[in-house]
XYZ file of C-alpha atoms in Angstrom:
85
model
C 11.119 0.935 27.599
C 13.896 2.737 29.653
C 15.620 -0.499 30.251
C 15.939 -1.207 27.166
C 17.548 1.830 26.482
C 19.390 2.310 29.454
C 22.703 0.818 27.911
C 22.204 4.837 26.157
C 21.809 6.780 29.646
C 24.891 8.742 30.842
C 22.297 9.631 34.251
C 18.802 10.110 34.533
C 16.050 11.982 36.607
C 13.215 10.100 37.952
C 9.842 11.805 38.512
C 7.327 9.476 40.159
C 3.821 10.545 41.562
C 3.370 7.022 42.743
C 6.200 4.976 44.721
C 5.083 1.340 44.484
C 7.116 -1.957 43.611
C 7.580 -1.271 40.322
C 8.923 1.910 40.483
C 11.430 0.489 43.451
C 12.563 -2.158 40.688
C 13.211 0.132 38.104
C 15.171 2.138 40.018
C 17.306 -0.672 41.202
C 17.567 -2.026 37.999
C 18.754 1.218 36.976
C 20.882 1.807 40.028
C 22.562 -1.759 39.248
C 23.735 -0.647 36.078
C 25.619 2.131 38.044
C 23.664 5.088 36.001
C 23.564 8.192 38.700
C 19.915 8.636 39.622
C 17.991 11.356 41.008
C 14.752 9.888 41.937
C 11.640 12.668 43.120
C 8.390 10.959 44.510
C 5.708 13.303 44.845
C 3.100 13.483 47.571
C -0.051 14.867 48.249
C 0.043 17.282 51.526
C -2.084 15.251 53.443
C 0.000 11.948 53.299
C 1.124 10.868 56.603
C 3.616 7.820 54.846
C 6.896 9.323 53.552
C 8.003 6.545 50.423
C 11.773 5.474 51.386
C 14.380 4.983 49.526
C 16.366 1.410 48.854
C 19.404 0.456 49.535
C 21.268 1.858 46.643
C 24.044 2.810 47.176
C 25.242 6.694 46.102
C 24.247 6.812 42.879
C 20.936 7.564 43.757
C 19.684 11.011 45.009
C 16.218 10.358 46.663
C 14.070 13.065 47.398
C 10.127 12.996 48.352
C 8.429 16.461 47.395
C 5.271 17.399 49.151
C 2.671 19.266 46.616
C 2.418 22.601 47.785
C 5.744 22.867 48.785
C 8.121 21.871 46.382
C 9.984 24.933 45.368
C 11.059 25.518 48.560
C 11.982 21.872 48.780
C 13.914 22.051 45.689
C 16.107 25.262 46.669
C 18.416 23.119 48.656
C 19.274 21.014 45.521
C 19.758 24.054 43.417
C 22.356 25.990 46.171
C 24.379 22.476 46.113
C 24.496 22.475 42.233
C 25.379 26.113 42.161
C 28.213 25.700 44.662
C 29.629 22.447 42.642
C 29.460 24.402 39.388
């Protein structure tokens, strides 16, 4: 479903609790139509296995958030927004 409307995205954030192949391919798929991306895979504390990231290019931010944690992980991203505002 966002494919097919992705000819209507000006950028789009990605929330995934999961990071398996289909995921990957919709973000490439995405990424290939040069839409910026920020992409957040979540993960529970206890998983050892970060997800990674493809090969892009820029127009992807990737970011894995650990449960428990992810304000703190998040207040990075929000300084570097409030600096290039």
């Amino acid at each position: 479903l966002v494919l097919e409307h992705a000819g209507e995205l000006s950028g789009a954030i990605c929330v995934f609790v999961e990071w398996d192949d289909a995921r990957r391919e919709l973000v490439r798929q995405l990424a290939a139509r040069r839409i910026p991306l920020e992409v957040f895979v979540l993960i529970p504390p206890d998983q050892s296995e970060q997800p990674e990231p493809g090969s892009w290019g820029a127009a992807v931010g990737f970011h894995v958030l650990v449960a428990g944690r992810i304000r703190e992980q998040l207040a990075p991203l929000e300084r570097r927004e409030a600096v290039a505002s």
